[in-house]
Structure formats: structure tokens, C-alpha cells
Short mmCIF file of C-alpha atoms and ligand atoms in Angstrom, two decimals:
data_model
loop_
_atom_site.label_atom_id
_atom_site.label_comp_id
_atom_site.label_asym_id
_atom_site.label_seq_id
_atom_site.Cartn_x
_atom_site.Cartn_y
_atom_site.Cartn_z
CA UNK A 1 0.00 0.00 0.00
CA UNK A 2 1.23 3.72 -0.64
CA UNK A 3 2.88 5.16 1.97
CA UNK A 4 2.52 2.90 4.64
CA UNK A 5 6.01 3.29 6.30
CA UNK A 6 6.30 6.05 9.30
CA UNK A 7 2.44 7.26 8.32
CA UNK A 8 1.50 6.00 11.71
CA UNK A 9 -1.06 4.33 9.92
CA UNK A 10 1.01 0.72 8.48
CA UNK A 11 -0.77 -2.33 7.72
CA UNK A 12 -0.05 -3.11 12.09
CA UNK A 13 -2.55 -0.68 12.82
CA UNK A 14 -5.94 -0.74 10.71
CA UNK A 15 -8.22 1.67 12.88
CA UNK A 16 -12.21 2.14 11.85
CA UNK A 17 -13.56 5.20 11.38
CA UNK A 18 -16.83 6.35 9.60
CA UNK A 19 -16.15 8.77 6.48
CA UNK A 20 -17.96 10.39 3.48
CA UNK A 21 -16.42 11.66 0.27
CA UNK A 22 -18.28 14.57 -2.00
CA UNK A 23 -21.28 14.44 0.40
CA UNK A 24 -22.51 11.00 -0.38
CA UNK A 25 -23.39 8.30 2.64
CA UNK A 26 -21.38 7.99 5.57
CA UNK A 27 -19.49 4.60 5.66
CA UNK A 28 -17.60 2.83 7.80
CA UNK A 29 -13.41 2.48 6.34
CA UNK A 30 -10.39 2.02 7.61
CA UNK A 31 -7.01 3.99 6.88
CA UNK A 32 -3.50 2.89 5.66
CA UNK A 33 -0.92 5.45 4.80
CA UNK A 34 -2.22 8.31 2.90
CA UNK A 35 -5.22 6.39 1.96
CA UNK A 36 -8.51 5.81 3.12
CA UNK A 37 -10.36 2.01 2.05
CA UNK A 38 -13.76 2.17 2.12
CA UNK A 39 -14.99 -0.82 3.69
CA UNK A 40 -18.62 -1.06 2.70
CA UNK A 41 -17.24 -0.86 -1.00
CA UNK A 42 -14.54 -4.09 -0.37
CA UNK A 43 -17.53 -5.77 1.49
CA UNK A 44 -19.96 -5.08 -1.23
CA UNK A 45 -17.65 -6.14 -4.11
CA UNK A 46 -17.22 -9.48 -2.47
CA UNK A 47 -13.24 -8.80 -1.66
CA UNK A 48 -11.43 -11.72 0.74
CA UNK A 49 -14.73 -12.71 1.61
CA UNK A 50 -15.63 -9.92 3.43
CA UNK A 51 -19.26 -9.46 2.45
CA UNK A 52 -19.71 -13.43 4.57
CA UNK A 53 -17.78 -11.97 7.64
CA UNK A 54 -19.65 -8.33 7.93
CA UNK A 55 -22.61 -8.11 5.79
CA UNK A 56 -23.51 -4.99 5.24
CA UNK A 57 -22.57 -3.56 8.96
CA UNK A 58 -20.09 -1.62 6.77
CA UNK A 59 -22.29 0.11 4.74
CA UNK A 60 -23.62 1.83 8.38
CA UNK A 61 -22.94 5.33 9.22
CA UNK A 62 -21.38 4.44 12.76
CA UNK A 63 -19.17 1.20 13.78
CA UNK A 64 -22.17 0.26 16.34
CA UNK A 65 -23.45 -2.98 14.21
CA UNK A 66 -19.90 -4.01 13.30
CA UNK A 67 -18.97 -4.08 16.90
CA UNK A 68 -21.91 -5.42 18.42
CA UNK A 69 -20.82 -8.85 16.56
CA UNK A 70 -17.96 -9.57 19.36
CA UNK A 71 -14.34 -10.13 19.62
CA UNK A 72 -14.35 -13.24 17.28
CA UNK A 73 -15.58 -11.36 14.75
CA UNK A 74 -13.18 -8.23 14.72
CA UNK A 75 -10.33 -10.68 15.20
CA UNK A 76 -11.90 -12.40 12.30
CA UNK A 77 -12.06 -9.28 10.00
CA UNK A 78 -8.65 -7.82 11.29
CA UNK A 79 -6.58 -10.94 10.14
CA UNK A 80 -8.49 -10.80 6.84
CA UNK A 81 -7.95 -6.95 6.54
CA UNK A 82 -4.23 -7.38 6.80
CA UNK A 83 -4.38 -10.24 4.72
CA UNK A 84 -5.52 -7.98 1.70
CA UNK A 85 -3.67 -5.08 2.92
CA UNK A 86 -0.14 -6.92 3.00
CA UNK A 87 -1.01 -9.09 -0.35
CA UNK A 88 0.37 -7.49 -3.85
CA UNK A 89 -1.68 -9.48 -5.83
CA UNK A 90 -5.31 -8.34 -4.64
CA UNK A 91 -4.20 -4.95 -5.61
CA UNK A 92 -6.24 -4.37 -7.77
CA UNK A 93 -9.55 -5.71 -6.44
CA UNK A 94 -8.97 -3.29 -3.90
CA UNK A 95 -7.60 -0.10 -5.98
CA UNK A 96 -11.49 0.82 -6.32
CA UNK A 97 -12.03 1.19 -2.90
CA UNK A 98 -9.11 3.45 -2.33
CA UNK A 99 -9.57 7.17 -1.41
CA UNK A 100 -7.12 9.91 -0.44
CA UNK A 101 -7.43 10.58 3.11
CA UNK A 102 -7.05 14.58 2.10
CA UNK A 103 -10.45 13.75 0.09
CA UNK A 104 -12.61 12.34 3.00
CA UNK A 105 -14.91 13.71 5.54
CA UNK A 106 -15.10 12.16 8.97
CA UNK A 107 -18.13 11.78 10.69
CA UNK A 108 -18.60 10.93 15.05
CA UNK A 109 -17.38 7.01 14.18
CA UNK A 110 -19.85 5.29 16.63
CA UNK A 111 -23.25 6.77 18.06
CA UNK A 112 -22.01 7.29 22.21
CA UNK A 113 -24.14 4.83 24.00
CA UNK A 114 -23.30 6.19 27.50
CA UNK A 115 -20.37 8.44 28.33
CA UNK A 116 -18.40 7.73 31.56
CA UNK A 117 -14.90 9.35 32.19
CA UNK A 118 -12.80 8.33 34.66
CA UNK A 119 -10.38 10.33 36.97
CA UNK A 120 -7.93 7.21 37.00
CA UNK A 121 -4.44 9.34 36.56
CA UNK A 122 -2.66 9.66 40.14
CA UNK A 123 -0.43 12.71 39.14
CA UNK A 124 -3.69 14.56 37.59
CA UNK A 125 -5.71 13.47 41.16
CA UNK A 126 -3.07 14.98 43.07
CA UNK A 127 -2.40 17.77 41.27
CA UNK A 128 -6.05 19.21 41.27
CA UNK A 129 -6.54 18.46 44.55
CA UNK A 130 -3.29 20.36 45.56
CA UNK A 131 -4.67 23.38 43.71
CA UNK A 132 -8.08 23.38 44.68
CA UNK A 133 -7.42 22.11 48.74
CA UNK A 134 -3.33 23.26 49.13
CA UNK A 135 -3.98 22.62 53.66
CA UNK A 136 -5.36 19.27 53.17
CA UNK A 137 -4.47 15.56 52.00
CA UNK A 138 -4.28 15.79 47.85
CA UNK A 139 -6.07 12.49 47.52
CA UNK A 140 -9.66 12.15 49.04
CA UNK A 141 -9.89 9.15 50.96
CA UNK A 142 -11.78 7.20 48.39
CA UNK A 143 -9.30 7.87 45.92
CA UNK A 144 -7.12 4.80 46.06
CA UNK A 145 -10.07 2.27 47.14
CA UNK A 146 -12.13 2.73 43.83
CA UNK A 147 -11.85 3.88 40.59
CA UNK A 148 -14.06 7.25 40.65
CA UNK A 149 -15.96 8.84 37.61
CA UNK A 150 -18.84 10.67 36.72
CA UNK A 151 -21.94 10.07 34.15
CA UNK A 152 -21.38 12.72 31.30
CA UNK A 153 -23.18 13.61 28.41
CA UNK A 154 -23.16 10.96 25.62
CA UNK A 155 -25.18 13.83 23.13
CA UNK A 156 -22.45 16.24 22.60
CA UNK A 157 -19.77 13.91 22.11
CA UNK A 158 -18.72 15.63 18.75
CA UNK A 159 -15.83 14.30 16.22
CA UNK A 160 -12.35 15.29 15.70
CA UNK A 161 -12.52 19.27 13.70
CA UNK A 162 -15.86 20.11 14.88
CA UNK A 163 -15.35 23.48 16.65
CA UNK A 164 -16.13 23.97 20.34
CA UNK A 165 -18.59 26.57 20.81
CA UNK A 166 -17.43 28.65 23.96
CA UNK A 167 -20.00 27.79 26.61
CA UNK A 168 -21.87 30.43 29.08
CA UNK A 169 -22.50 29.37 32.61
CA UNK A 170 -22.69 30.88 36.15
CA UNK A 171 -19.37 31.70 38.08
CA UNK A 172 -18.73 33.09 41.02
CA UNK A 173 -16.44 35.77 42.02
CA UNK A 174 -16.00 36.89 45.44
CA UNK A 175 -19.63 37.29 46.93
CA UNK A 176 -20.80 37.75 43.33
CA UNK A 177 -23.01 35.59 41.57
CA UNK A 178 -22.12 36.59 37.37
CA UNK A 179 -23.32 34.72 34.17
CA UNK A 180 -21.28 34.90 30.97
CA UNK A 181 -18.88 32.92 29.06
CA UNK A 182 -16.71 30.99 30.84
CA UNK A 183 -12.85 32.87 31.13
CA UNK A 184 -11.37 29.60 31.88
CA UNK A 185 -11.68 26.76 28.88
CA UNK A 186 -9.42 24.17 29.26
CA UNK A 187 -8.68 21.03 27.80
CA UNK A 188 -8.30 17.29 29.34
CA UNK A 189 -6.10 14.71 27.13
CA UNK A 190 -7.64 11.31 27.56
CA UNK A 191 -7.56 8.45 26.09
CA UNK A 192 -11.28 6.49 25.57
CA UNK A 193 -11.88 3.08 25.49
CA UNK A 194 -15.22 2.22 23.25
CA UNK A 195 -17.63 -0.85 24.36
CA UNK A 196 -18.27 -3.22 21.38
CA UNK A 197 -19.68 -6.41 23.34
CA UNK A 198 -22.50 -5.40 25.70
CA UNK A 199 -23.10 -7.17 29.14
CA UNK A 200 -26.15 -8.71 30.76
CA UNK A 201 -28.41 -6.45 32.86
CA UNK A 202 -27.50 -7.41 36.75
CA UNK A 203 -25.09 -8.97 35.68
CA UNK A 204 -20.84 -7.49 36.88
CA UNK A 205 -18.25 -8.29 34.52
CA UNK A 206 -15.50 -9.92 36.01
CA UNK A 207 -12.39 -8.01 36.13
CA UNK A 208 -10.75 -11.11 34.29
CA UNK A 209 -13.51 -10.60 31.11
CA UNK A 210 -13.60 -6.94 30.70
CA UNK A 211 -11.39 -6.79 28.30
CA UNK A 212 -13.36 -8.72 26.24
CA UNK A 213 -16.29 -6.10 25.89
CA UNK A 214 -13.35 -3.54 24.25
CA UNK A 215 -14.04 -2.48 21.14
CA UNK A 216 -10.85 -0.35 20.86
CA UNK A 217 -9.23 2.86 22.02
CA UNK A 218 -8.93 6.43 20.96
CA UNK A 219 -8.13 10.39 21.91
CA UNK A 220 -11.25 12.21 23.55
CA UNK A 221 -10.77 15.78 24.82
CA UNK A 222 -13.20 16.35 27.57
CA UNK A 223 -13.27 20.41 27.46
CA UNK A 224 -13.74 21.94 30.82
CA UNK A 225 -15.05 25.47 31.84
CA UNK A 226 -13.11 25.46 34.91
CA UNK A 227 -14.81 28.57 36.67
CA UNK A 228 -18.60 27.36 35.92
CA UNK A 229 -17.28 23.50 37.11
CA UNK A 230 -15.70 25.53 40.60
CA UNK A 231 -19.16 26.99 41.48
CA UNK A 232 -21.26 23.93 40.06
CA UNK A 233 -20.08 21.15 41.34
CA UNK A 234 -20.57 20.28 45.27
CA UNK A 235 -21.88 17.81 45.69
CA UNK A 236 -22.52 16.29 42.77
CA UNK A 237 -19.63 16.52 40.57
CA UNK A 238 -19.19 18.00 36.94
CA UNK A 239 -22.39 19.07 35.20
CA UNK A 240 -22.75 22.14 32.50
CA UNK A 241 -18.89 22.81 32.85
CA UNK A 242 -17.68 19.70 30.67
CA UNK A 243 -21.06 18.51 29.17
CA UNK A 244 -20.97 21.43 26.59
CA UNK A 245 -18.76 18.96 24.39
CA UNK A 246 -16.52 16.30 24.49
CA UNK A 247 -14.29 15.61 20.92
CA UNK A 248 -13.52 11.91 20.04
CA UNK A 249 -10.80 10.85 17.49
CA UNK A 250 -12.12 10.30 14.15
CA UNK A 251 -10.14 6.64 13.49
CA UNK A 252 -10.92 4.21 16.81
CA UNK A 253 -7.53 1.79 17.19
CA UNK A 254 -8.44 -2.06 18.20
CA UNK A 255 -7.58 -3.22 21.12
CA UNK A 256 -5.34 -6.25 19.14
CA UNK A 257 -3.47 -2.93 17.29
CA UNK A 258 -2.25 -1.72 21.23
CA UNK A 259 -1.48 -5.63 22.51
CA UNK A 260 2.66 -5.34 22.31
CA UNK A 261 2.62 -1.98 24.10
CA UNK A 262 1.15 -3.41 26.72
CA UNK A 263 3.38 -2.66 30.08
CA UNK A 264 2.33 -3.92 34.13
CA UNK A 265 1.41 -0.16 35.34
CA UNK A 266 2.22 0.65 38.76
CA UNK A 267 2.02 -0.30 41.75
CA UNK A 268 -1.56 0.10 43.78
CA UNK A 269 -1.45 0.38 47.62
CA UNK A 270 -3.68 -0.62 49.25
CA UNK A 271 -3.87 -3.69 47.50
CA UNK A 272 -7.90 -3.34 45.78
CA UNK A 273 -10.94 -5.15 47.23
CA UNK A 274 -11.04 -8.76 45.39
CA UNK A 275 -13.16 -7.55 42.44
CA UNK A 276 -11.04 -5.20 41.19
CA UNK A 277 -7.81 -7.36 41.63
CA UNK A 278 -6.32 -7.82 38.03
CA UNK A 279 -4.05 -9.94 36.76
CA UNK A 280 -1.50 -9.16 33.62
CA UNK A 281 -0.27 -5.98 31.76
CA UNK A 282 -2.93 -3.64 31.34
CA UNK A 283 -0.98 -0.56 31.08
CA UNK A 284 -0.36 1.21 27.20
CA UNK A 285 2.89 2.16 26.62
CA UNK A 286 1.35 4.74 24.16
CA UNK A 287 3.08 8.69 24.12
CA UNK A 288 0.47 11.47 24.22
CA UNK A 289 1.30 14.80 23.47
CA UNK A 290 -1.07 18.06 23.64
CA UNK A 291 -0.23 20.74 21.12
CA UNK A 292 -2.05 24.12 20.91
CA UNK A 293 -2.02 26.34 17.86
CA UNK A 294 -3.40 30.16 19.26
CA UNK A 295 -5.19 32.08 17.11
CA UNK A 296 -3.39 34.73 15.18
CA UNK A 297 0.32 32.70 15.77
CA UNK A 298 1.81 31.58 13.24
CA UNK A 299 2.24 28.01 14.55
CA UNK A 300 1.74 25.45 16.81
CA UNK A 301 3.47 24.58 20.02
CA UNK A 302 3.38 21.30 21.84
CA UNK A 303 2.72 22.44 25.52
CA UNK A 304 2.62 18.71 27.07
CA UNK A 305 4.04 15.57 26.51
CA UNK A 306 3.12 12.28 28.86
CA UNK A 307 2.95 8.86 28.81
CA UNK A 308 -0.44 6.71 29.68
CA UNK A 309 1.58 3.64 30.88
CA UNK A 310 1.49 4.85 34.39
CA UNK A 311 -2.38 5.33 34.64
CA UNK A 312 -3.36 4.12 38.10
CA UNK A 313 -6.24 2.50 37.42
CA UNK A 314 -6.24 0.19 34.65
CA UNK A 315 -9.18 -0.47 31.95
CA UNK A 316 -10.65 -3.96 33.19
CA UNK A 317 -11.03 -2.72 36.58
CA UNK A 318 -12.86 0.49 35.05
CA UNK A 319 -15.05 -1.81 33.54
CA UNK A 320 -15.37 -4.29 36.70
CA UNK A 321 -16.47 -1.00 39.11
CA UNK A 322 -18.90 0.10 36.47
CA UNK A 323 -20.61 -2.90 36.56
CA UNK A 324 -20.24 -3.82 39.80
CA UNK A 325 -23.75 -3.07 41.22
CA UNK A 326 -25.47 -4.78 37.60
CA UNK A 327 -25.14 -1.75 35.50
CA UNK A 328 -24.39 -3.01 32.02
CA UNK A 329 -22.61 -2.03 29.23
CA UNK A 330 -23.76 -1.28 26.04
CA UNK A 331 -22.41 -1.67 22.47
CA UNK A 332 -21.59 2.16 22.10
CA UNK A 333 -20.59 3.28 25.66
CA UNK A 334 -17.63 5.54 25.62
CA UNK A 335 -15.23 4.94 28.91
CA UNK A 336 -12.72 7.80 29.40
CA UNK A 337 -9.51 7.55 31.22
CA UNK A 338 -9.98 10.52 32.95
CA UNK A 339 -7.15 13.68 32.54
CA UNK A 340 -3.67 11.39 31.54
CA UNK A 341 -0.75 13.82 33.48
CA UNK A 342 2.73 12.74 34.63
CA UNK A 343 5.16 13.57 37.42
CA UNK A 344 7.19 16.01 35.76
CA UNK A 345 6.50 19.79 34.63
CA UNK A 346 5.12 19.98 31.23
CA UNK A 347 3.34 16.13 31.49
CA UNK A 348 0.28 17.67 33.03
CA UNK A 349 -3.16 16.78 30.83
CA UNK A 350 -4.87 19.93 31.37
CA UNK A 351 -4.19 23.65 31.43
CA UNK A 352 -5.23 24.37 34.67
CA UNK A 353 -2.16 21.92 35.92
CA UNK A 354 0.33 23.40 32.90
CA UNK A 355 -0.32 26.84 34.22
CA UNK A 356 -1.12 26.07 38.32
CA UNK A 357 -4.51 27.84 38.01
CA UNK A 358 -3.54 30.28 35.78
CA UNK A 359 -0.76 31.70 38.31
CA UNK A 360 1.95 30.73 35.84
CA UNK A 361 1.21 31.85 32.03
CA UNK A 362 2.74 29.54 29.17
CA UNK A 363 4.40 31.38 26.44
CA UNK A 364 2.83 29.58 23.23
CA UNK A 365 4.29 30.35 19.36
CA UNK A 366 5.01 33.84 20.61
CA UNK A 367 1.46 34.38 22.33
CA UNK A 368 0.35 33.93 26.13
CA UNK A 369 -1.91 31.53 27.64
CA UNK A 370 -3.43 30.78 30.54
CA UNK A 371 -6.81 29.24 29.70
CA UNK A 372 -8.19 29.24 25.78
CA UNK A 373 -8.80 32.30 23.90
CA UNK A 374 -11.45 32.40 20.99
CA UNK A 375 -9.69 30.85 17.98
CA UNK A 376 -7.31 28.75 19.27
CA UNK A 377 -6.88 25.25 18.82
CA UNK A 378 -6.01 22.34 20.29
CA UNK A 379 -4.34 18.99 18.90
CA UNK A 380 -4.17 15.97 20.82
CA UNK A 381 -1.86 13.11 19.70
CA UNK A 382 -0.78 9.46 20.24
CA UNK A 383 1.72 7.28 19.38
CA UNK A 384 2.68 3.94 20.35
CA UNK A 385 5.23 1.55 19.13
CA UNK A 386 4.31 -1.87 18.06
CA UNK A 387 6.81 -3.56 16.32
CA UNK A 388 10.28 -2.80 15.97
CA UNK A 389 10.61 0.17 14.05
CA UNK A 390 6.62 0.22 13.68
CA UNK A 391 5.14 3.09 15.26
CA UNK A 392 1.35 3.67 14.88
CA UNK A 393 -0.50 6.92 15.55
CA UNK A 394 -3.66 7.49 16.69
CA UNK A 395 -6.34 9.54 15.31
CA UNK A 396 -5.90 12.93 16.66
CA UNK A 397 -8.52 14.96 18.71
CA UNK A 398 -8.42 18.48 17.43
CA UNK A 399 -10.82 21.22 17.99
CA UNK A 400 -10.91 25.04 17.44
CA UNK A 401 -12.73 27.57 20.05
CA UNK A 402 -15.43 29.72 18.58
CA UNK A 403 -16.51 32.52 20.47
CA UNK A 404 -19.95 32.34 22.57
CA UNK A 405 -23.39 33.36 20.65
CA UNK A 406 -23.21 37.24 20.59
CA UNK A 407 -20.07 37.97 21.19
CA UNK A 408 -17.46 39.17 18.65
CA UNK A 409 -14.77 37.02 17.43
CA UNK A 410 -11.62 38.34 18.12
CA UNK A 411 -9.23 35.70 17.60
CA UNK A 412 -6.19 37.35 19.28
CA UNK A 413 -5.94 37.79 23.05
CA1 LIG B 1 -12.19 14.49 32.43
#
């Protein structure tokens, strides 16, 4: 295939995503090199047998019927996807089906079931709750006993370009009560894992099978209006300051793709209650970087660069907690890590970390930041390698601010 080599998208990786091209019918395709294959076309013409494996769950305008059909299924498809991929002589059966990935237009790849997002990163835990409670213990007490997350909202989960409207919201400011657009957007660099196989009503998933409901992985961005969150949300966590919208990676990367960067994680003390003790290497030895491009600069500027092998708590026993007390999953459901930071300076996930609350501006392509101005944008990028000298990269999460209804654009500030 054309340009396979160092596109972070070789015949190793073979992520699904849901594209159109000159506004006809969203369809579900996969991407190697420069190009994109359009799936429901290979499946329709009868190539490798894929129209027997799939039927038409390619020609869908989300991945949700493709990966209700199970782990069997996408291993089934995968090894006959790099079959054709890797093999010279179906060339040209497949040539048709070929589009340049400049050409296409990517659409939200799977319709969001239910949106959870974790807050599984120690560092990030820490340093939040240094910032926001700098007398007391960083970690609340419940930190290290479960895995803790909140219920966001699966409707504004938006795909990779679309632009993030700033959002309005009630802050406070002393003894005053304001409403406006929020001065403090900020970003959160996850990485989400997406539910193919759902699980029985009542019914918890064993720590041990949870990995078996995983679809596959990709960048979210869970954008955060840090003053309306501060006055919102005691008790009851995060409400209109995150679930204005949430951007997911256009390409999702399967699990498979990510199984030889898989590392042990650390430690956890204290050891977990028994259903959330986990055996094996569940840690992702995948690099994540955040770049942000402000408006009117001529460039972009990576501002953090982390790793999400250390996150604390690991995906099965996400999945285990979740389902714990007979909540199920559903094919659809969009888990999120929670904000991935490091140890270091310039690892932290999130703006309000980067910048300690805004005490400590970053100087960006020649402009200043502390939170997001209107017109600047934000890139969000992984990499992991899987082979020796094979590197994949994962769809990026991208999104541009737009200012709020009624207020002028500026685009410099
Ligand atoms: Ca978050």
C-alpha cells in the first residue's frame, strides 16, 4: 500500500472510522498510509470474503453494528484486513475502494451509548486536589479504594474538527453571583476506550472478562469550563462545565493494534478489594502529546508531553467498578480515562495543571496563555510503538474555540 512506512497508519494498525467523500453516505473504512479504504465498498464487491464476515454492517454510518458482533468477529475481519492489505496481488480488487485521506470527511465514528470518564491518573488526582485544597491531603480518601468517575453527556460527544462553541455558565467571584462565558476553557487529554460487546443487565463483569467487551481505544478531549465547574459542582460533581462537548478521534484503534505496548502499570497500595484485583499488563505504553495552535500565531506549540503507561487505574477494573452493582454495558458506551498527566513539569493533561490555576502563564508560538482564547486550537496526539521500528499513531482529537453566541470574534488575546 502507498505510503505505509512512518504514516503511523502501516498495515499493524488498521483503525475504523466512519467517512464520506463529495457528500454521499457515511461509511464505515479504515485507513493505511495516505489512503482511506472504504470498507462497505470491499464488502460489497465481495473482496477476501468480506461481504460473509460483515454483511452490510459496513455500509452503516457508525461502527455500532460491526462491533456489536464480538471479539471473534473483529479478530476475524482484522486478520483478513491485513491479509488484503499486506497481499500485492489483490491490488487491484482493492484499488477501487481506495480514497485519499485529504479527500474524506469524517463523521462521530460510533453513536455514544453512554459516556463515563474516569479520573484514574494519580499525578492529575493529586495535582487538582493540591490546587483546589493546598492545607489538606491531595487524595480524598476514596481515591485509592475505587476507581471514581462521573456520568457525562453521551449527546455532545462531537468528532475530531468540529469546533467547540465557547459555553456560558454561572461563576462566582468573590460574593458575586455573574453569568457569561466561561474565562477559563481548558482542555483534558484522555484516552477512551469504546464498548463493542455489551453485558447482561444485573449482571458485573468480572475483572478477568472486561477486556473482552473492548471495542478499541482512541483520543477524547473532555473540554472543561473550569470557573462554571468551581461553582457547580458540590456535591454532585461536573455538570454544565464539561457537558458542553466532548471531541472523540475520528479513526478508533483495536484493542489487538495496542497488545505489544502493553506494560504492568504501577504499583496500587492498598492492595484493591477482590473484584477489582487484576491480573496481567494492562498498562499502554502509548506517548500522548497536547499541542495548541493560538489564534493569530503563526504556529503550533506542543505544551505537554506524557505517557499513559502509568495510569493508576487500569481499563478492566474500570469496567469491573462500572458494573459492579449490575449496570451493564452497552455496544456504544464511551469509557474515558480521565485527565492522563505525569510527574514532571510539562506532562500535566490539562491547562489548569500546565499553568497552576492560571498563576503561571505559558508562552505559546510567541502568544500567552493561561486558559483558551477564541480561535485557538487544540491537537491531541498518540503514538505507540508496536513492532520494531513500527510506530502507529492514533487519530488525533483536534478542535478550534469559537466565540460564545453574541459575542465578537476576536481571535487574538
Ligand atoms: Ca475528564
Amino acid at each position: 500500500m502507498p505510503g505505509a512506512d512512518g504514516s503511523g497508519f502501516p498495515a499493524e494498525h488498521l483503525p475504523y472510522g466512519v467517512v464520506s467523500v463529495g457528500g454521499g453516505a457515511p461509511r464505515v473504512a479504515t485507513r493505511v498510509g495516505d489512503v482511506v479504504v472504504d470498507l462497505s465498498r470491499l464488502a460489497r464487491d465481495g473482496v477476501g470474503g468480506l461481504d460473509e464476515l460483515v454483511g452490510d454492517d459496513f455500509d452503516r454510518p457508525t461502527l455500532n453494528a460491526f462491533m456489536a458482533g464480538g471479539r471473534d468477529r473483529w479478530r476475524e475481519v482484522r486478520a483478513r484486513l491485513t491479509e488484503l492489505v499486506c497481499d500485492a496481488s489483490q491490488r487491484t480488487r482493492i484499488e477501487p475502494a481506495l480514497v485519499p485521506a485529504a479527500d474524506v470527511t469524517h463523521h462521530l465514528p460510533i453513536e455514544v451509548a453512554d459516556y463515563v470518564d474516569f479520573y484514574s491518573s494519580i499525578e492529575h488526582a493529586t495535582n487538582l486536589g493540591r490546587l483546589f485544597r493546598p492545607d489538606a491531603e491531595p487524595l480524598l480518601p476514596n481515591w485509592r479504594h475505587l476507581p471514581v468517575a462521573y456520568h457525562g453527556r453521551a449527546g455532545t460527544v462531537v468528532v475530531s474538527g468540529t469546533p467547540v462553541v465557547r459555553p456560558s455558565g454561572q461563576r462566582r467571584a468573590g460574593d458575586d453571583i455573574t453569568f457569561g462565558p466561561t474565562e477559563r476553557l481548558d482542555i483534558e487529554l484522555e484516552v477512551g476506550a469504546v464498548i463493542g460487546t455489551p453485558s447482561t443487565p444485573g449482571r458485573p463483569v468480572p475483572v478477568g472478562d472486561a477486556a473482552d467487551h473492548v471495542f478499541g481505544l482512541a483520543l477524547v478531549n473532555d473540554w472543561s469550563a473550569r470557573d462554571i465547574q468551581a461553582w457547580e459542582y458540590q456535591p454532585l460533581g461536573p455538570f454544565l462545565g464539561k457537558s458542553f462537548a466532548t471531541t472523540l478521534a475520528p479513526w478508533i484503534t483495536p484493542l489487538d493494534a495496542l497488545a505489544p505496548c502493553r506494560v504492568p502499570g504501577p504499583p496500587q497500595q492498598p492492595e484493591p478489594l477482590p473484584y477489582l484485583r487484576l491480573d496481567g499488563e494492562w498498562g499502554f505504553a502509548v506517548d500522548l502529546s497536547v499541542a495548541l495552535r493560538p489564534a493569530v500565531a503563526r504556529g503550533e506549540q506542543v505544551v505537554s508531553r506524557t505517557s499513559f503507561a502509568g495510569l493508576y487505574w487500569r481499563l478492566p477494573q474500570q469496567i469491573a467498578h462500572l458494573t459492579v452493582n449490575g449496570a451493564h454495558l452497552r455496544t456504544g458506551d464511551l469509557l474515558a480515562s480521565g485527565t492522563v498527566s505525569g510527574p514532571e513539569r510539562g506532562s500535566e493533561g490539562s491547562l489548569i495543571e500546565l499553568t497552576r490555576a492560571g498563576a503561571e502563564p505559558l508562552r505559546v508560538a510567541g502568544a500567552t496563555r493561561t486558559f483558551l482564547q477564541d480561535g485557538d486550537e487544540v491537537v491531541l496526539r498518540a503514538s505507540a510503538t508496536v513492532a520494531d521500528g513500527v510506530t502507529i499513531t492514533l487519530g488525533e482529537a483536534a478542535g478550534r474555540v469559537v466565540a460564545a453566541p453574541g459575542s465578537d470574534e476576536v481571535g487574538a488575546g
